[in-house]
Coordinates of C-alpha atoms and ligand atoms in Angstrom, one line a residue:
M350 CA 21.5 8.9 -20.8
M351 CA 22.0 12.5 -19.8
Q352 CA 24.5 13.0 -17.0
R353 CA 23.7 14.8 -13.8
K354 CA 26.6 16.2 -11.8
G355 CA 27.3 13.2 -9.5
V356 CA 26.7 9.6 -9.7
T357 CA 23.5 7.9 -8.4
L358 CA 24.1 5.0 -6.0
I359 CA 21.5 2.4 -5.4
G360 CA 21.9 0.0 -2.5
I361 CA 20.1 -3.4 -2.6
A362 CA 20.5 -5.5 0.6
G363 CA 19.1 -8.9 1.6
D364 CA 19.9 -12.5 2.4
S365 CA 21.9 -14.9 0.2
G366 CA 19.8 -16.4 -2.6
A367 CA 17.1 -13.6 -2.4
G368 CA 17.6 -12.7 -6.0
K369 CA 19.5 -9.5 -5.6
S370 CA 22.1 -10.0 -8.3
T371 CA 19.5 -11.3 -10.8
Y372 CA 17.3 -8.2 -10.2
V373 CA 20.4 -5.9 -10.6
E374 CA 21.3 -7.6 -13.9
H375 CA 17.7 -6.8 -15.2
L376 CA 17.9 -3.2 -14.0
K377 CA 21.3 -2.9 -15.8
Q378 CA 19.7 -4.0 -19.0
L379 CA 16.8 -1.6 -18.6
L380 CA 19.1 1.3 -17.8
G381 CA 21.6 0.5 -20.5
E382 CA 24.8 -1.3 -19.8
E383 CA 26.9 1.6 -20.8
N384 CA 25.3 3.8 -18.0
V385 CA 25.7 1.4 -15.1
S386 CA 28.4 0.0 -12.9
V387 CA 27.6 -3.0 -10.8
M388 CA 29.2 -4.1 -7.5
S389 CA 28.6 -7.0 -5.1
T390 CA 29.7 -6.6 -1.5
D391 CA 30.7 -10.3 -1.5
D392 CA 34.0 -9.0 -2.8
Y393 CA 34.5 -7.3 0.6
H394 CA 34.6 -10.5 2.6
S395 CA 37.7 -10.5 4.8
L396 CA 38.0 -14.2 5.1
D397 CA 37.9 -16.9 2.4
R398 CA 35.7 -20.0 2.7
V399 CA 38.3 -22.2 4.4
E400 CA 39.2 -19.4 6.9
R401 CA 35.6 -18.8 7.8
N402 CA 35.0 -22.5 8.4
K403 CA 38.2 -22.8 10.5
I404 CA 37.1 -20.2 13.0
G405 CA 33.4 -21.0 12.7
V406 CA 32.0 -17.8 11.5
T407 CA 29.5 -17.3 8.6
A408 CA 29.9 -14.8 5.8
L409 CA 27.0 -12.9 7.4
D410 CA 29.1 -11.7 10.3
P411 CA 29.7 -8.1 9.5
W412 CA 32.7 -7.6 11.8
K413 CA 34.6 -10.9 11.6
A414 CA 34.0 -11.9 8.0
N415 CA 33.8 -8.6 6.1
N416 CA 35.8 -5.5 5.5
L417 CA 33.0 -2.9 5.8
G418 CA 35.6 -0.2 6.4
L419 CA 37.1 -0.7 2.9
L420 CA 33.6 -1.0 1.4
I421 CA 32.6 2.4 3.0
D422 CA 35.7 4.0 1.7
H423 CA 35.2 2.6 -1.8
L424 CA 31.5 3.7 -2.0
W425 CA 32.4 7.2 -1.0
Q426 CA 35.2 7.3 -3.6
L427 CA 32.7 6.2 -6.2
K428 CA 30.2 8.8 -5.1
Q429 CA 32.9 11.4 -5.9
K430 CA 33.3 9.8 -9.3
R431 CA 36.7 8.3 -8.5
P432 CA 37.6 4.8 -9.8
I433 CA 38.4 2.2 -7.2
L434 CA 40.6 -0.9 -7.2
K435 CA 38.1 -3.4 -6.0
P436 CA 38.9 -6.8 -4.3
V437 CA 37.3 -9.8 -6.0
Y438 CA 35.9 -12.9 -4.3
D439 CA 35.6 -15.9 -6.5
H440 CA 32.6 -18.0 -5.5
S441 CA 33.6 -20.9 -7.8
T442 CA 36.6 -21.5 -5.5
G443 CA 35.7 -19.7 -2.3
T444 CA 38.9 -17.6 -2.5
F445 CA 40.1 -14.2 -3.5
A446 CA 41.2 -13.3 -7.1
E447 CA 43.2 -10.4 -8.5
S448 CA 41.7 -7.0 -7.6
E449 CA 39.9 -5.1 -10.5
L450 CA 39.5 -1.5 -11.5
L451 CA 35.9 -0.3 -11.2
E452 CA 35.0 2.9 -13.1
P453 CA 32.0 4.8 -11.8
R454 CA 29.3 5.3 -14.4
T455 CA 26.1 7.4 -14.1
V456 CA 24.3 4.8 -12.0
I457 CA 26.1 2.4 -9.6
L458 CA 24.0 -0.6 -8.5
V459 CA 25.4 -2.2 -5.4
E460 CA 24.0 -5.4 -4.0
G461 CA 25.0 -7.3 -0.9
L462 CA 24.4 -8.7 2.6
H463 CA 25.2 -5.7 4.7
L464 CA 24.5 -2.6 2.6
L465 CA 22.1 -1.0 5.1
Y466 CA 23.9 -2.2 8.2
L467 CA 25.8 0.9 9.1
E468 CA 24.8 4.6 8.9
K469 CA 28.0 5.4 6.8
L470 CA 26.7 2.9 4.3
R471 CA 23.1 4.0 4.3
E472 CA 24.1 7.7 3.9
V473 CA 25.9 7.1 0.6
F474 CA 22.8 5.7 -1.2
D475 CA 20.2 7.7 -3.2
L476 CA 17.8 4.8 -2.9
K477 CA 17.9 1.9 -0.4
I478 CA 16.0 -1.3 -1.2
Y479 CA 15.8 -4.5 0.9
F480 CA 15.1 -7.7 -0.8
D481 CA 12.9 -9.9 1.3
T482 CA 12.3 -13.0 -0.8
D483 CA 10.1 -15.6 0.8
I484 CA 12.2 -18.2 2.7
S485 CA 10.8 -21.1 0.6
L486 CA 12.1 -19.5 -2.6
R487 CA 15.3 -18.4 -1.1
I488 CA 16.2 -22.0 0.0
K489 CA 15.2 -23.5 -3.3
W490 CA 17.2 -20.9 -5.3
K491 CA 20.2 -21.0 -3.1
V492 CA 20.4 -24.8 -3.1
R493 CA 20.2 -24.8 -6.9
R494 CA 22.7 -21.9 -7.5
D495 CA 25.3 -23.0 -4.8
A496 CA 25.2 -26.6 -6.1
E497 CA 25.6 -25.5 -9.7
A498 CA 28.0 -22.6 -9.5
R499 CA 29.7 -22.5 -6.1
G500 CA 31.0 -26.1 -5.6
Y501 CA 28.7 -27.2 -2.8
T502 CA 26.6 -30.4 -2.6
E503 CA 22.9 -30.0 -2.0
E504 CA 23.3 -31.3 1.5
Q505 CA 26.1 -28.9 2.4
V506 CA 23.9 -25.9 1.2
L507 CA 21.0 -27.0 3.4
E508 CA 23.3 -27.4 6.4
E509 CA 24.9 -24.0 5.7
I510 CA 21.4 -22.4 5.5
E511 CA 20.6 -23.9 8.9
R512 CA 24.0 -22.8 10.4
R513 CA 23.4 -19.3 9.1
R514 CA 19.9 -18.9 10.5
P515 CA 20.8 -17.0 13.7
D516 CA 23.0 -14.6 11.8
V517 CA 20.3 -13.9 9.2
E518 CA 18.0 -12.9 12.1
K519 CA 20.7 -10.9 13.9
F520 CA 22.5 -9.2 11.1
I521 CA 20.5 -9.3 7.8
E522 CA 16.8 -9.0 8.5
P523 CA 17.0 -6.0 10.8
Q524 CA 18.2 -4.0 7.9
K525 CA 14.6 -3.8 6.6
A526 CA 14.2 -1.0 9.1
W527 CA 16.4 1.3 7.0
A528 CA 15.1 0.6 3.6
D529 CA 13.1 3.1 1.5
M530 CA 11.4 0.2 -0.1
V531 CA 11.1 -3.5 0.8
I532 CA 10.5 -5.9 -2.2
H533 CA 9.1 -9.3 -1.2
Y534 CA 8.8 -12.2 -3.7
L535 CA 6.1 -14.7 -2.7
P536 CA 5.0 -17.9 -4.5
D537 CA 1.7 -17.3 -6.2
L538 CA -0.2 -20.3 -5.1
K539 CA -3.4 -19.3 -6.8
K540 CA -1.7 -19.5 -10.2
E541 CA -1.1 -22.8 -12.0
P542 CA 2.5 -23.3 -13.0
T543 CA 3.0 -23.5 -16.8
E544 CA 5.9 -24.3 -19.0
A545 CA 6.4 -20.6 -19.7
N546 CA 6.0 -19.7 -16.1
P547 CA 7.0 -22.7 -13.9
E548 CA 7.2 -20.7 -10.7
P549 CA 4.5 -18.0 -10.6
I550 CA 5.5 -15.2 -8.2
R551 CA 3.7 -12.3 -6.6
V552 CA 5.7 -9.2 -5.7
R553 CA 5.0 -7.2 -2.6
V554 CA 6.3 -3.6 -2.7
A555 CA 6.3 -1.9 0.7
E556 CA 7.1 1.8 1.3
R557 CA 7.4 3.6 4.6
M558 CA 4.7 6.0 5.5
R559 CA 7.0 8.8 6.6
G560 CA 9.6 10.7 4.6
N561 CA 9.6 11.7 1.0
K562 CA 10.6 8.5 -0.7
R563 CA 7.1 7.2 -1.4
R564 CA 7.1 6.8 -5.1
L565 CA 5.5 3.5 -6.2
V566 CA 2.9 2.1 -3.9
K567 CA 0.3 4.9 -4.3
W568 CA 0.5 4.6 -8.1
L569 CA 0.2 0.8 -8.0
V570 CA -2.9 1.2 -5.8
L571 CA -4.4 3.7 -8.1
A572 CA -3.6 1.5 -11.2
S573 CA -5.3 -1.4 -9.5
R574 CA -8.4 0.7 -8.7
L575 CA -8.5 1.7 -12.4
G576 CA -8.2 -2.0 -13.5
L577 CA -4.8 -1.6 -15.1
I578 CA -3.0 -4.1 -12.9
A579 CA -4.0 -6.7 -10.3
A580 CA -2.7 -5.6 -6.9
D581 CA -3.8 -6.0 -3.3
H582 CA -3.4 -3.0 -1.0
Y583 CA -2.9 -3.1 2.7
H584 CA -0.7 -1.8 5.6
D585 CA 1.6 -4.1 7.7
Q586 CA 4.3 -3.8 10.3
I587 CA 7.7 -4.3 8.9
A588 CA 10.7 -4.2 11.3
G589 CA 8.4 -2.5 13.8
E590 CA 7.1 0.2 11.5
E591 CA 3.8 0.4 9.7
M592 CA 4.4 0.4 5.9
E593 CA 2.0 0.7 3.0
I594 CA 2.0 -2.2 0.7
A595 CA 0.9 -3.1 -2.9
C596 CA 1.1 -6.8 -3.8
I597 CA 1.2 -7.2 -7.6
E598 CA 0.0 -10.5 -9.1
G599 CA -0.8 -11.9 -12.6
N600 CA 0.1 -10.4 -15.9
T601 CA 0.0 -6.7 -16.8
E602 CA -0.9 -6.0 -20.4
L603 CA 1.4 -3.8 -22.5
S604 CA -1.1 -1.0 -22.9
A605 CA -1.6 -1.0 -19.1
M606 CA 2.1 -0.9 -18.5
H607 CA 2.3 2.2 -20.7
S608 CA -0.4 3.8 -18.7
L609 CA 1.2 2.9 -15.4
L610 CA 4.5 4.4 -16.5
D611 CA 2.6 7.5 -17.6
M612 CA 1.1 7.8 -14.2
V613 CA 4.3 7.4 -12.2
S614 CA 6.4 9.7 -14.2
N615 CA 6.5 12.7 -16.6
N616 CA 9.3 10.9 -18.5
R617 CA 9.2 7.9 -20.7
Y618 CA 12.7 6.7 -19.9
V619 CA 12.1 3.0 -20.2
D620 CA 9.6 3.2 -23.1
D621 CA 11.9 1.6 -25.6
Q622 CA 12.3 -1.4 -23.4
L623 CA 8.6 -2.3 -23.6
D624 CA 8.8 -5.1 -26.2
K625 CA 6.5 -7.7 -24.7
M626 CA 2.7 -8.2 -24.8
H627 CA 2.5 -8.7 -21.0
Y628 CA 4.6 -8.3 -17.9
D629 CA 4.8 -10.6 -14.9
P630 CA 4.9 -9.0 -11.4
I631 CA 8.8 -9.0 -11.3
S632 CA 9.0 -7.3 -14.6
V633 CA 6.5 -4.7 -13.6
S634 CA 8.5 -3.9 -10.5
Q635 CA 11.8 -3.8 -12.5
L636 CA 10.4 -1.4 -15.0
L637 CA 9.0 0.9 -12.3
V638 CA 12.2 0.8 -10.3
A639 CA 14.4 1.4 -13.4
N640 CA 12.3 4.4 -14.2
M641 CA 12.7 5.6 -10.7
I642 CA 16.5 5.3 -10.9
Y643 CA 16.5 7.2 -14.2
E644 CA 14.6 10.0 -12.4
L645 CA 17.0 10.0 -9.5
A646 CA 19.9 10.2 -11.9
H647 CA 18.4 12.9 -14.2
G648 CA 15.6 14.7 -12.4
T649 CA 11.9 14.1 -12.5
N650 CA 11.2 16.2 -15.5
M651 CA 13.5 15.9 -18.5
E652 CA 12.1 18.9 -20.3
A653 CA 12.7 21.1 -17.2
Q654 CA 16.2 19.8 -17.0
R655 CA 16.9 20.4 -20.7
F656 CA 15.6 24.0 -20.3
A657 CA 17.8 24.6 -17.3
E658 CA 20.9 23.2 -19.0
S659 CA 20.3 25.3 -22.1
R660 CA 20.4 28.6 -20.2
Ligands
ATP1724 N1 13.1 -14.1 -10.3 C1 13.6 -15.3 -10.2 N2 13.0 -16.4 -10.6 C2 13.6 -17.6 -10.6 N3 14.8 -17.9 -10.0 C3 15.5 -16.8 -9.6 C4 14.9 -15.5 -9.6 N4 15.8 -14.6 -9.1 C5 16.9 -15.4 -8.7 N5 16.7 -16.7 -9.0 C6 17.5 -17.8 -8.8 O1 18.1 -17.7 -7.5 C7 19.5 -17.8 -7.5 C8 20.1 -16.8 -6.6 O2 19.8 -15.5 -7.1 P1 20.8 -14.3 -7.0 O3 22.2 -14.8 -7.3 O4 20.3 -13.2 -7.8 O5 20.7 -14.0 -5.4 P2 21.5 -13.1 -4.5 O6 20.5 -12.4 -3.6 O7 22.4 -12.2 -5.3 O8 22.4 -14.1 -3.7 P3 23.8 -14.0 -3.1 O9 23.8 -12.9 -2.1 O10 24.0 -15.3 -2.4 O11 24.8 -13.8 -4.2 C9 19.9 -17.5 -9.0 O12 21.0 -18.3 -9.4 C10 18.7 -17.8 -9.8 O13 18.8 -19.2 -10.3
5RP1725 O1 26.2 -15.3 1.6 C1 26.7 -15.3 0.6 C2 26.4 -14.2 -0.4 O2 26.5 -14.7 -1.7 C3 27.8 -16.3 0.3 O3 27.6 -17.4 1.0 C4 29.1 -15.7 0.7 O4 29.4 -14.6 -0.2 C5 30.2 -16.7 0.7 O5 30.3 -17.3 -0.5 P1 30.7 -18.8 -0.7 O6 29.6 -19.6 -0.1 O7 30.8 -19.0 -2.2 O8 32.1 -19.0 -0.1

């Protein structure tokens, strides 16, 4: 990956269990592990699990349960290509572990509960995404994950989800208003579950109508008109603002994926990652978002950049 002068910071916000870290892991693979640093803002909790429960606050409280001041400081250090000594929150025990050194690479993918909550956070990002996974999937996934990996019983997770509901509404969901793009996973009820695809999902990509960050929806709509992908197109109010939406469903063939990438970009950054015969809606969105991040990191036209650098 060619290096632009700075680092490119991508912020992915959303509720617990929305699928943020899973998405980030896929983006990291698509962008090349050696080019990417990953951070979770769970490491910036200021209270451990016992302390939170003792005073009756949830991890979603930005002020009482999180050290957003340190997070802001660290993100701006990384933006200036400086390494940071990052705290570590261990979900398997609900306590803090030894801090770790984090070296900034070309792209830094940051995911967490409050990333778009404050202006000082929003300002640091080159792209801001809000993950708005349907509540039915969020509950199912959180219950499974927290019971398997975080030492909770199923009942405790369900109680915790209920206890958190007011904080989700107060602190997490309003952040949609600041996102360049809102990604919404929905169950695809029209599609029969199969062994290979037990949980068919549609992906709604929403972009705001104003500003210069409209990169994907118009291409998805065109690709759908051309019969390359299956996507509904409509407008909807999200956090009080009209946004343009493309909802991708079904599988996209390899040849159509190539054409779609040709349409959205002059570059073929993720071409060598196209190793399947078809792509589900999540993979389509990941390939397009990865390509977009490459472009943010390296410019929209590689040839032009090479030429500029050679002079
Ligand atoms: N696309 C997907 N399909 C099926 N299951 C998924 C998908 N994405 C995530 N999950 C499941 O949901 C669980 C939670 O996902 P993930 O850890 O990515 O969420 P998160 O938003 O990072 O949550 P948290 O903020 O609580 O760490 C995962 O353990 C995984 O099992
Ligand atoms: O909202 C969450 C994001 O992952 C977690 O619940 C929060 O980080 C606290 O973690 P734990 O429940 O493991 O103590």
